[in-house]
mmCIF file of C-alpha atoms and ligand atoms in Angstrom:
data_model
loop_
_atom_site.group_PDB
_atom_site.id
_atom_site.type_symbol
_atom_site.label_atom_id
_atom_site.label_comp_id
_atom_site.label_asym_id
_atom_site.label_seq_id
_atom_site.Cartn_x
_atom_site.Cartn_y
_atom_site.Cartn_z
ATOM 1 C CA MET A 1 56.791 42.152 17.402
ATOM 2 C CA THR A 2 60.315 42.934 16.263
ATOM 3 C CA ALA A 3 61.886 39.466 16.408
ATOM 4 C CA LYS A 4 61.860 37.102 13.450
ATOM 5 C CA LEU A 5 60.040 33.910 14.436
ATOM 6 C CA ILE A 6 62.058 30.700 13.870
ATOM 7 C CA LYS A 7 59.355 28.086 13.368
ATOM 8 C CA GLY A 8 60.336 24.469 13.944
ATOM 9 C CA THR A 9 57.158 23.392 12.192
ATOM 10 C CA ASP A 10 58.335 25.018 8.908
ATOM 11 C CA ILE A 11 61.973 23.911 9.189
ATOM 12 C CA ARG A 12 60.802 20.359 9.934
ATOM 13 C CA GLU A 13 58.937 20.238 6.597
ATOM 14 C CA GLU A 14 62.020 21.524 4.731
ATOM 15 C CA ILE A 15 64.270 18.863 6.273
ATOM 16 C CA LEU A 16 61.759 16.024 5.858
ATOM 17 C CA ALA A 17 61.444 16.888 2.154
ATOM 18 C CA GLU A 18 65.251 16.729 1.832
ATOM 19 C CA ILE A 19 65.360 13.350 3.607
ATOM 20 C CA ARG A 20 62.522 11.966 1.449
ATOM 21 C CA ALA A 21 64.354 12.975 -1.736
ATOM 22 C CA GLU A 22 67.604 11.350 -0.541
ATOM 23 C CA VAL A 23 65.810 8.146 0.475
ATOM 24 C CA GLU A 24 64.226 7.897 -3.002
ATOM 25 C CA LYS A 25 67.589 8.479 -4.690
ATOM 26 C CA ILE A 26 69.420 5.850 -2.601
ATOM 27 C CA LYS A 27 66.577 3.371 -3.109
ATOM 28 C CA LYS A 28 66.742 3.867 -6.881
ATOM 29 C CA GLU A 29 70.537 3.705 -7.118
ATOM 30 C CA ARG A 30 71.388 1.159 -4.406
ATOM 31 C CA GLY A 31 68.129 -0.725 -3.757
ATOM 32 C CA VAL A 32 68.119 -0.073 0.015
ATOM 33 C CA VAL A 33 66.198 2.185 2.410
ATOM 34 C CA PRO A 34 66.978 3.293 5.987
ATOM 35 C CA GLY A 35 65.665 0.838 8.594
ATOM 36 C CA LEU A 36 64.525 1.969 12.036
ATOM 37 C CA VAL A 37 63.326 -0.252 14.878
ATOM 38 C CA THR A 38 61.480 1.162 17.872
ATOM 39 C CA ILE A 39 61.396 -1.091 20.926
ATOM 40 C CA LEU A 40 58.587 -0.293 23.322
ATOM 41 C CA VAL A 41 58.352 -2.214 26.593
ATOM 42 C CA GLY A 42 54.889 -1.940 28.185
ATOM 43 C CA MET A 43 52.157 0.540 27.308
ATOM 44 C CA ASN A 44 53.032 3.802 29.081
ATOM 45 C CA PRO A 45 50.579 6.220 27.330
ATOM 46 C CA ALA A 46 53.156 9.007 26.811
ATOM 47 C CA SER A 47 55.646 6.472 25.379
ATOM 48 C CA VAL A 48 52.990 5.021 23.056
ATOM 49 C CA SER A 49 52.260 8.505 21.728
ATOM 50 C CA TYR A 50 55.996 9.328 21.162
ATOM 51 C CA VAL A 51 56.597 5.979 19.475
ATOM 52 C CA THR A 52 53.544 6.425 17.238
ATOM 53 C CA ALA A 53 54.818 9.853 16.117
ATOM 54 C CA LYS A 54 58.246 8.376 15.313
ATOM 55 C CA ILE A 55 56.753 5.454 13.394
ATOM 56 C CA GLU A 56 54.388 7.660 11.393
ATOM 57 C CA THR A 57 57.250 9.980 10.417
ATOM 58 C CA ALA A 58 59.508 7.058 9.433
ATOM 59 C CA LYS A 59 56.719 5.555 7.300
ATOM 60 C CA SER A 60 56.026 8.880 5.574
ATOM 61 C CA LEU A 61 59.692 9.005 4.526
ATOM 62 C CA GLY A 62 59.706 5.528 2.973
ATOM 63 C CA PHE A 63 61.862 3.963 5.718
ATOM 64 C CA HIS A 64 61.763 0.273 6.565
ATOM 65 C CA GLU A 65 60.127 0.642 9.944
ATOM 66 C CA VAL A 66 59.767 -2.012 12.635
ATOM 67 C CA GLN A 67 57.662 -1.502 15.714
ATOM 68 C CA ASP A 68 58.645 -4.049 18.338
ATOM 69 C CA SER A 69 56.166 -3.900 21.238
ATOM 70 C CA GLN A 70 57.072 -6.061 24.211
ATOM 71 C CA PRO A 71 55.132 -6.947 27.374
ATOM 72 C CA PRO A 72 55.834 -4.894 30.538
ATOM 73 C CA ASP A 73 57.357 -7.919 32.291
ATOM 74 C CA LEU A 74 60.076 -8.470 29.646
ATOM 75 C CA SER A 75 63.276 -9.334 31.526
ATOM 76 C CA GLU A 76 66.476 -7.339 31.156
ATOM 77 C CA LYS A 77 68.163 -10.447 29.739
ATOM 78 C CA ASP A 78 65.495 -10.828 27.027
ATOM 79 C CA LEU A 79 65.653 -7.116 26.200
ATOM 80 C CA LEU A 80 69.436 -7.325 25.806
ATOM 81 C CA ALA A 81 68.995 -10.362 23.537
ATOM 82 C CA LEU A 82 66.482 -8.413 21.432
ATOM 83 C CA ILE A 83 68.928 -5.515 21.041
ATOM 84 C CA GLU A 84 71.637 -7.953 20.005
ATOM 85 C CA LYS A 85 69.291 -9.360 17.346
ATOM 86 C CA TYR A 86 68.791 -5.872 15.851
ATOM 87 C CA ASN A 87 72.507 -5.056 16.193
ATOM 88 C CA LYS A 88 73.120 -7.949 13.796
ATOM 89 C CA ASP A 89 70.192 -7.208 11.442
ATOM 90 C CA ASP A 90 71.551 -5.665 8.211
ATOM 91 C CA THR A 91 68.176 -4.119 7.306
ATOM 92 C CA ILE A 92 68.167 -2.055 10.527
ATOM 93 C CA HIS A 93 70.312 1.114 10.688
ATOM 94 C CA GLY A 94 68.808 2.763 13.758
ATOM 95 C CA ILE A 95 67.722 1.221 17.084
ATOM 96 C CA LEU A 96 65.550 3.126 19.523
ATOM 97 C CA VAL A 97 64.593 1.903 22.951
ATOM 98 C CA GLN A 98 61.750 4.041 24.255
ATOM 99 C CA LEU A 99 62.315 5.277 27.817
ATOM 100 C CA PRO A 100 61.323 4.942 30.597
ATOM 101 C CA LEU A 101 61.858 1.194 30.955
ATOM 102 C CA PRO A 102 59.979 -0.857 33.595
ATOM 103 C CA LYS A 103 61.379 -0.940 37.134
ATOM 104 C CA GLY A 104 64.158 -3.474 37.615
ATOM 105 C CA VAL A 105 65.595 -2.966 34.129
ATOM 106 C CA ASN A 106 68.938 -1.159 34.114
ATOM 107 C CA GLU A 107 68.437 1.608 31.503
ATOM 108 C CA LYS A 108 72.130 2.417 31.250
ATOM 109 C CA LYS A 109 73.062 -1.211 30.589
ATOM 110 C CA VAL A 110 70.316 -1.496 27.962
ATOM 111 C CA LEU A 111 71.245 1.718 26.114
ATOM 112 C CA ASN A 112 74.932 0.842 26.195
ATOM 113 C CA ALA A 113 74.135 -2.514 24.546
ATOM 114 C CA ILE A 114 73.038 -0.746 21.340
ATOM 115 C CA ASP A 115 75.702 -0.882 18.620
ATOM 116 C CA PRO A 116 77.153 2.686 18.632
ATOM 117 C CA ASP A 117 76.877 2.638 14.814
ATOM 118 C CA LYS A 118 73.082 2.164 15.142
ATOM 119 C CA ASP A 119 72.638 4.509 18.137
ATOM 120 C CA VAL A 120 70.650 7.172 16.260
ATOM 121 C CA ASP A 121 69.714 8.930 19.532
ATOM 122 C CA GLY A 122 73.418 9.654 19.994
ATOM 123 C CA PHE A 123 73.492 8.887 23.742
ATOM 124 C CA HIS A 124 75.922 5.947 23.738
ATOM 125 C CA PRO A 125 79.216 6.938 25.436
ATOM 126 C CA VAL A 126 81.032 6.236 22.157
ATOM 127 C CA ASN A 127 78.863 8.794 20.353
ATOM 128 C CA VAL A 128 79.198 11.297 23.216
ATOM 129 C CA GLY A 129 82.977 10.953 22.785
ATOM 130 C CA ARG A 130 82.720 11.334 19.003
ATOM 131 C CA LEU A 131 80.686 14.516 19.500
ATOM 132 C CA MET A 132 83.313 15.895 21.874
ATOM 133 C CA ILE A 133 86.098 15.270 19.330
ATOM 134 C CA GLY A 134 83.971 16.863 16.591
ATOM 135 C CA GLY A 135 84.475 17.103 12.830
ATOM 136 C CA SER A 136 84.288 13.899 10.815
ATOM 137 C CA GLU A 137 84.274 11.807 14.034
ATOM 138 C CA VAL A 138 80.643 12.797 14.683
ATOM 139 C CA LYS A 139 78.153 10.175 13.541
ATOM 140 C CA PHE A 140 74.950 10.869 15.434
ATOM 141 C CA PRO A 141 74.610 14.284 17.088
ATOM 142 C CA PRO A 142 71.854 13.973 19.727
ATOM 143 C CA CYS A 143 68.538 14.947 18.173
ATOM 144 C CA THR A 144 67.357 17.986 20.174
ATOM 145 C CA PRO A 145 70.755 19.781 20.071
ATOM 146 C CA ALA A 146 71.104 18.896 16.374
ATOM 147 C CA GLY A 147 67.668 20.439 15.800
ATOM 148 C CA ILE A 148 68.670 23.599 17.647
ATOM 149 C CA GLN A 149 71.795 24.008 15.520
ATOM 150 C CA GLU A 150 69.791 23.462 12.310
ATOM 151 C CA MET A 151 67.317 26.159 13.348
ATOM 152 C CA ILE A 152 70.093 28.666 14.040
ATOM 153 C CA VAL A 153 71.830 27.924 10.736
ATOM 154 C CA ARG A 154 68.677 27.864 8.592
ATOM 155 C CA ALA A 155 67.511 31.164 10.126
ATOM 156 C CA GLY A 156 70.770 32.676 8.812
ATOM 157 C CA VAL A 157 72.118 33.622 12.259
ATOM 158 C CA GLU A 158 75.895 34.191 12.326
ATOM 159 C CA THR A 159 77.573 31.718 14.684
ATOM 160 C CA ASN A 160 81.203 32.369 13.796
ATOM 161 C CA GLY A 161 82.710 34.217 16.776
ATOM 162 C CA ALA A 162 79.273 34.699 18.339
ATOM 163 C CA GLU A 163 78.839 34.726 22.119
ATOM 164 C CA VAL A 164 76.633 31.710 22.862
ATOM 165 C CA VAL A 165 75.181 31.286 26.341
ATOM 166 C CA VAL A 166 73.506 27.969 27.190
ATOM 167 C CA VAL A 167 71.241 27.857 30.248
ATOM 168 C CA GLY A 168 71.283 24.263 31.548
ATOM 169 C CA ARG A 169 73.876 21.475 31.556
ATOM 170 C CA SER A 170 71.857 18.296 31.020
ATOM 171 C CA ASN A 171 73.368 15.425 29.060
ATOM 172 C CA ILE A 172 70.561 15.540 26.505
ATOM 173 C CA VAL A 173 70.476 19.285 25.726
ATOM 174 C CA GLY A 174 72.799 21.709 27.562
ATOM 175 C CA LYS A 175 76.146 19.904 27.419
ATOM 176 C CA PRO A 176 75.857 18.587 23.836
ATOM 177 C CA ILE A 177 74.619 21.850 22.297
ATOM 178 C CA ALA A 178 77.380 23.790 24.093
ATOM 179 C CA ASN A 179 79.914 21.297 22.759
ATOM 180 C CA MET A 180 78.506 21.506 19.224
ATOM 181 C CA MET A 181 78.558 25.311 19.126
ATOM 182 C CA LEU A 182 82.205 25.525 20.183
ATOM 183 C CA GLN A 183 83.515 23.159 17.492
ATOM 184 C CA LYS A 184 85.603 24.690 14.742
ATOM 185 C CA GLY A 185 83.410 24.653 11.642
ATOM 186 C CA LYS A 186 80.277 25.813 9.869
ATOM 187 C CA GLY A 187 77.261 26.625 12.041
ATOM 188 C CA ALA A 188 79.486 26.753 15.129
ATOM 189 C CA ASN A 189 82.902 28.299 15.988
ATOM 190 C CA SER A 190 81.272 30.270 18.794
ATOM 191 C CA THR A 191 82.496 31.384 22.210
ATOM 192 C CA VAL A 192 80.399 29.330 24.598
ATOM 193 C CA THR A 193 79.364 29.786 28.226
ATOM 194 C CA ILE A 194 77.217 27.284 30.130
ATOM 195 C CA VAL A 195 75.218 28.551 33.113
ATOM 196 C CA HIS A 196 73.300 26.543 35.738
ATOM 197 C CA THR A 197 71.827 26.759 39.230
ATOM 198 C CA ALA A 198 75.196 27.552 40.842
ATOM 199 C CA THR A 199 75.923 30.438 38.451
ATOM 200 C CA LYS A 200 76.252 33.665 40.430
ATOM 201 C CA ASP A 201 74.739 36.245 38.110
ATOM 202 C CA LEU A 202 72.621 34.505 35.488
ATOM 203 C CA ALA A 203 71.250 37.757 34.061
ATOM 204 C CA SER A 204 74.659 39.274 33.284
ATOM 205 C CA HIS A 205 75.766 36.161 31.375
ATOM 206 C CA CYS A 206 72.517 36.019 29.392
ATOM 207 C CA ARG A 207 72.760 39.711 28.534
ATOM 208 C CA ARG A 208 76.110 39.081 26.769
ATOM 209 C CA ALA A 209 74.650 36.429 24.477
ATOM 210 C CA ASP A 210 74.344 36.902 20.727
ATOM 211 C CA ILE A 211 72.717 33.470 20.789
ATOM 212 C CA LEU A 212 70.886 32.491 23.977
ATOM 213 C CA ILE A 213 69.868 28.822 24.271
ATOM 214 C CA VAL A 214 67.636 28.117 27.250
ATOM 215 C CA ALA A 215 67.043 24.528 28.453
ATOM 216 C CA ALA A 216 66.231 24.800 32.157
ATOM 217 C CA GLY A 217 62.650 23.568 32.450
ATOM 218 C CA VAL A 218 61.555 26.668 34.417
ATOM 219 C CA PRO A 219 58.627 28.650 32.937
ATOM 220 C CA ASP A 220 59.464 32.307 32.165
ATOM 221 C CA LEU A 221 62.924 32.002 33.766
ATOM 222 C CA VAL A 222 64.488 34.383 31.222
ATOM 223 C CA LYS A 223 63.231 37.943 31.613
ATOM 224 C CA PRO A 224 63.194 40.443 28.746
ATOM 225 C CA GLN A 225 65.865 42.621 30.417
ATOM 226 C CA TRP A 226 68.258 39.607 30.279
ATOM 227 C CA ILE A 227 68.195 39.655 26.479
ATOM 228 C CA LYS A 228 70.675 41.582 24.358
ATOM 229 C CA PRO A 229 68.769 43.620 21.736
ATOM 230 C CA GLY A 230 68.825 41.708 18.428
ATOM 231 C CA ALA A 231 69.951 38.409 19.982
ATOM 232 C CA CYS A 232 68.797 35.005 18.743
ATOM 233 C CA VAL A 233 66.805 33.317 21.503
ATOM 234 C CA ILE A 234 66.233 29.544 21.332
ATOM 235 C CA ASP A 235 63.736 28.399 23.938
ATOM 236 C CA VAL A 236 64.005 24.640 24.510
ATOM 237 C CA GLY A 237 61.810 24.558 27.614
ATOM 238 C CA VAL A 238 58.494 22.738 27.515
ATOM 239 C CA ASN A 239 56.572 23.375 30.731
ATOM 240 C CA ARG A 240 52.994 22.267 31.394
ATOM 241 C CA VAL A 241 51.396 25.195 33.218
ATOM 242 C CA GLY A 242 47.724 24.160 33.092
ATOM 243 C CA GLU A 243 45.017 22.644 30.916
ATOM 244 C CA LYS A 244 42.556 23.969 28.366
ATOM 245 C CA VAL A 245 39.878 22.554 26.110
ATOM 246 C CA SER A 246 41.083 22.194 22.522
ATOM 247 C CA GLU A 247 38.922 24.106 20.008
ATOM 248 C CA LYS A 248 39.673 21.411 17.400
ATOM 249 C CA THR A 249 38.924 18.238 19.364
ATOM 250 C CA GLY A 250 36.941 19.470 22.393
ATOM 251 C CA LYS A 251 39.361 17.440 24.553
ATOM 252 C CA LYS A 252 41.503 18.698 27.427
ATOM 253 C CA VAL A 253 45.058 19.537 26.378
ATOM 254 C CA ALA A 254 48.068 20.872 28.291
ATOM 255 C CA ILE A 255 48.905 24.574 28.198
ATOM 256 C CA LEU A 256 52.615 24.731 27.339
ATOM 257 C CA LYS A 257 55.046 27.508 28.178
ATOM 258 C CA GLY A 258 58.736 27.893 27.429
ATOM 259 C CA ASP A 259 61.589 29.008 29.678
ATOM 260 C CA VAL A 260 61.550 32.512 28.161
ATOM 261 C CA ASP A 261 58.924 35.198 28.724
ATOM 262 C CA PHE A 262 58.014 35.080 25.020
ATOM 263 C CA ASP A 263 55.600 38.054 24.778
ATOM 264 C CA ALA A 264 58.120 40.483 26.238
ATOM 265 C CA ALA A 265 61.236 38.853 24.745
ATOM 266 C CA LYS A 266 59.955 39.017 21.156
ATOM 267 C CA GLU A 267 60.047 42.835 21.338
ATOM 268 C CA ILE A 268 63.800 42.808 22.114
ATOM 269 C CA ALA A 269 65.271 39.727 20.418
ATOM 270 C CA GLY A 270 66.248 39.616 16.739
ATOM 271 C CA TYR A 271 65.132 35.991 16.377
ATOM 272 C CA ILE A 272 63.056 33.843 18.689
ATOM 273 C CA THR A 273 61.542 30.342 18.756
ATOM 274 C CA PRO A 274 57.945 29.886 19.949
ATOM 275 C CA VAL A 275 56.711 27.235 22.413
ATOM 276 C CA PRO A 276 55.034 25.111 21.175
ATOM 277 C CA GLY A 277 56.074 24.907 17.505
ATOM 278 C CA GLY A 278 59.744 25.827 17.990
ATOM 279 C CA VAL A 279 62.413 23.314 19.007
ATOM 280 C CA GLY A 280 59.836 20.577 19.792
ATOM 281 C CA PRO A 281 59.105 19.452 16.202
ATOM 282 C CA MET A 282 62.838 19.258 15.412
ATOM 283 C CA THR A 283 63.702 16.281 17.620
ATOM 284 C CA ILE A 284 61.944 13.509 15.662
ATOM 285 C CA THR A 285 63.055 15.173 12.422
ATOM 286 C CA MET A 286 66.710 14.922 13.419
ATOM 287 C CA LEU A 287 66.188 11.310 14.503
ATOM 288 C CA MET A 288 65.117 10.559 10.930
ATOM 289 C CA LYS A 289 68.158 12.434 9.620
ATOM 290 C CA ASN A 290 70.440 10.356 11.861
ATOM 291 C CA THR A 291 68.836 7.121 10.630
ATOM 292 C CA LEU A 292 69.417 8.132 7.004
ATOM 293 C CA SER A 293 72.937 9.146 7.945
ATOM 294 C CA SER A 294 73.523 5.694 9.484
ATOM 295 C CA LEU A 295 72.636 4.029 6.176
ATOM 296 C CA LYS A 296 74.852 6.494 4.279
ATOM 297 C CA HIS A 297 77.784 5.670 6.594
ATOM 298 C CA LYS A 298 77.218 1.986 5.931
ATOM 299 C CA LEU A 299 77.176 2.582 2.165
ATOM 300 C CA GLY A 300 80.262 4.804 2.407
ATOM 301 C CA ILE A 301 78.449 7.838 0.967
ATOM 302 C CA ALA A 302 78.097 9.973 4.155
HETATM 303 P P1 NAP B 401 67.162 18.914 33.093
HETATM 304 O O1 NAP B 401 67.854 17.624 32.907
HETATM 305 O O2 NAP B 401 66.194 19.089 34.213
HETATM 306 O O3 NAP B 401 68.279 20.054 33.206
HETATM 307 C C1 NAP B 401 67.930 21.376 33.476
HETATM 308 C C2 NAP B 401 69.185 22.194 33.569
HETATM 309 O O4 NAP B 401 68.803 23.548 33.798
HETATM 310 C C3 NAP B 401 70.080 21.788 34.734
HETATM 311 O O5 NAP B 401 71.432 21.802 34.333
HETATM 312 C C4 NAP B 401 69.820 22.859 35.792
HETATM 313 O O6 NAP B 401 70.957 23.208 36.557
HETATM 314 C C5 NAP B 401 69.457 24.057 34.927
HETATM 315 N N1 NAP B 401 68.556 24.945 35.661
HETATM 316 C C6 NAP B 401 67.341 24.646 36.187
HETATM 317 N N2 NAP B 401 66.818 25.723 36.812
HETATM 318 C C7 NAP B 401 67.727 26.710 36.671
HETATM 319 C C8 NAP B 401 67.770 28.049 37.129
HETATM 320 N N3 NAP B 401 66.779 28.588 37.851
HETATM 321 N N4 NAP B 401 68.848 28.790 36.817
HETATM 322 C C9 NAP B 401 69.871 28.249 36.097
HETATM 323 N N5 NAP B 401 69.889 26.982 35.653
HETATM 324 C C10 NAP B 401 68.817 26.230 35.937
HETATM 325 O O7 NAP B 401 66.350 19.325 31.794
HETATM 326 P P2 NAP B 401 66.533 18.976 30.233
HETATM 327 O O8 NAP B 401 66.235 17.554 30.001
HETATM 328 O O9 NAP B 401 67.798 19.559 29.712
HETATM 329 O O10 NAP B 401 65.314 19.821 29.633
HETATM 330 C C11 NAP B 401 65.227 21.218 29.807
HETATM 331 C C12 NAP B 401 63.904 21.695 29.229
HETATM 332 O O11 NAP B 401 63.889 21.418 27.841
HETATM 333 C C13 NAP B 401 62.676 20.994 29.808
HETATM 334 O O12 NAP B 401 61.603 21.916 29.866
HETATM 335 C C14 NAP B 401 62.376 19.914 28.798
HETATM 336 O O13 NAP B 401 61.014 19.554 28.799
HETATM 337 C C15 NAP B 401 62.761 20.616 27.521
HETATM 338 N N6 NAP B 401 63.150 19.694 26.445
HETATM 339 C C16 NAP B 401 62.543 19.851 25.236
HETATM 340 C C17 NAP B 401 62.879 19.013 24.189
HETATM 341 C C18 NAP B 401 62.211 19.195 22.858
HETATM 342 O O14 NAP B 401 61.551 20.147 22.652
HETATM 343 N N7 NAP B 401 62.355 18.338 21.919
HETATM 344 C C19 NAP B 401 63.845 18.010 24.365
HETATM 345 C C20 NAP B 401 64.469 17.903 25.601
HETATM 346 C C21 NAP B 401 64.118 18.753 26.639
HETATM 347 P P3 NAP B 401 71.702 22.196 37.582
HETATM 348 O O15 NAP B 401 72.485 21.268 36.710
HETATM 349 O O16 NAP B 401 72.546 23.089 38.381
HETATM 350 O O17 NAP B 401 70.595 21.503 38.335
#
């Protein structure tokens, strides 16, 4: 293997330790801690597992954490009223509504009801606009793209003037990370290209990339001959390609694969993220960072 492995699992621990230290300092000096509420409607098993991971992480950091579990038949009106209650609650700095919501509830309407200054997921149109403007306007960069940028920066990869190619243009990964990398400033200032299913020659674009960010959701889409020797390859894809029995628990678990042919790519790239253990662990970490950042904005110390 020639590429340096960028491990999200290690970077996560670094960032969580930094957050924990800041939380302790603010608590000591100002007597407050970041507050995060997670609203879960119904008991979708995948949602329960995501919410549990978020709550456990928030608790481990000393946050004020509220888990608000609601029945599956909660009306849209009652959900909007609940959001309004947390919008007004001074002890809450971040509001998360776990998706998907039950049928009949308008997700867009619900997410747009969250106070943009408590929208720690960064998906409210106000925060999308702030991200587009960049600089000090940005309050909550969306968590997965923010995690990707942290990984690139902490690995010591030069972004200034770098050719960045992003495969995928979703609102949660492709578009925001492309936007973040083109901003003028540290950890960005790159020349950015976004490619998608209508792109004529995907391979030639990828081959130009000093930093290749792949978020397509297609296992092994990126072939080793598409990678520029020495490039930094960030594989966001998480694809379930089968099942296996876990050696630890004896239970069936999913076999996960990224969007990049990892075994071949690691012989050509300079840096590469694994799947699992790469970008995945960064998302909840950055959610915690955004919640702390929300409190710091409120205190005027951001
Ligand atoms: P998405 O909404 O399905 O978007 C996929 C994008 O990739 C689309 O823009 C699509 O192009 C493009 N694309 C798909 N196949 C392509 C191909 N053959 N050639 C070129 N472009 C192609 O997916 P997403 O939500 O961004 O997620 C992407 C992947 O990242 C998924 O595997 C997801 O599970 C993973 N993910 C991981 C994390 C995490 O680790 N924390 C977070 C979010 C997502 P069109 O627009 O032309 O259709």
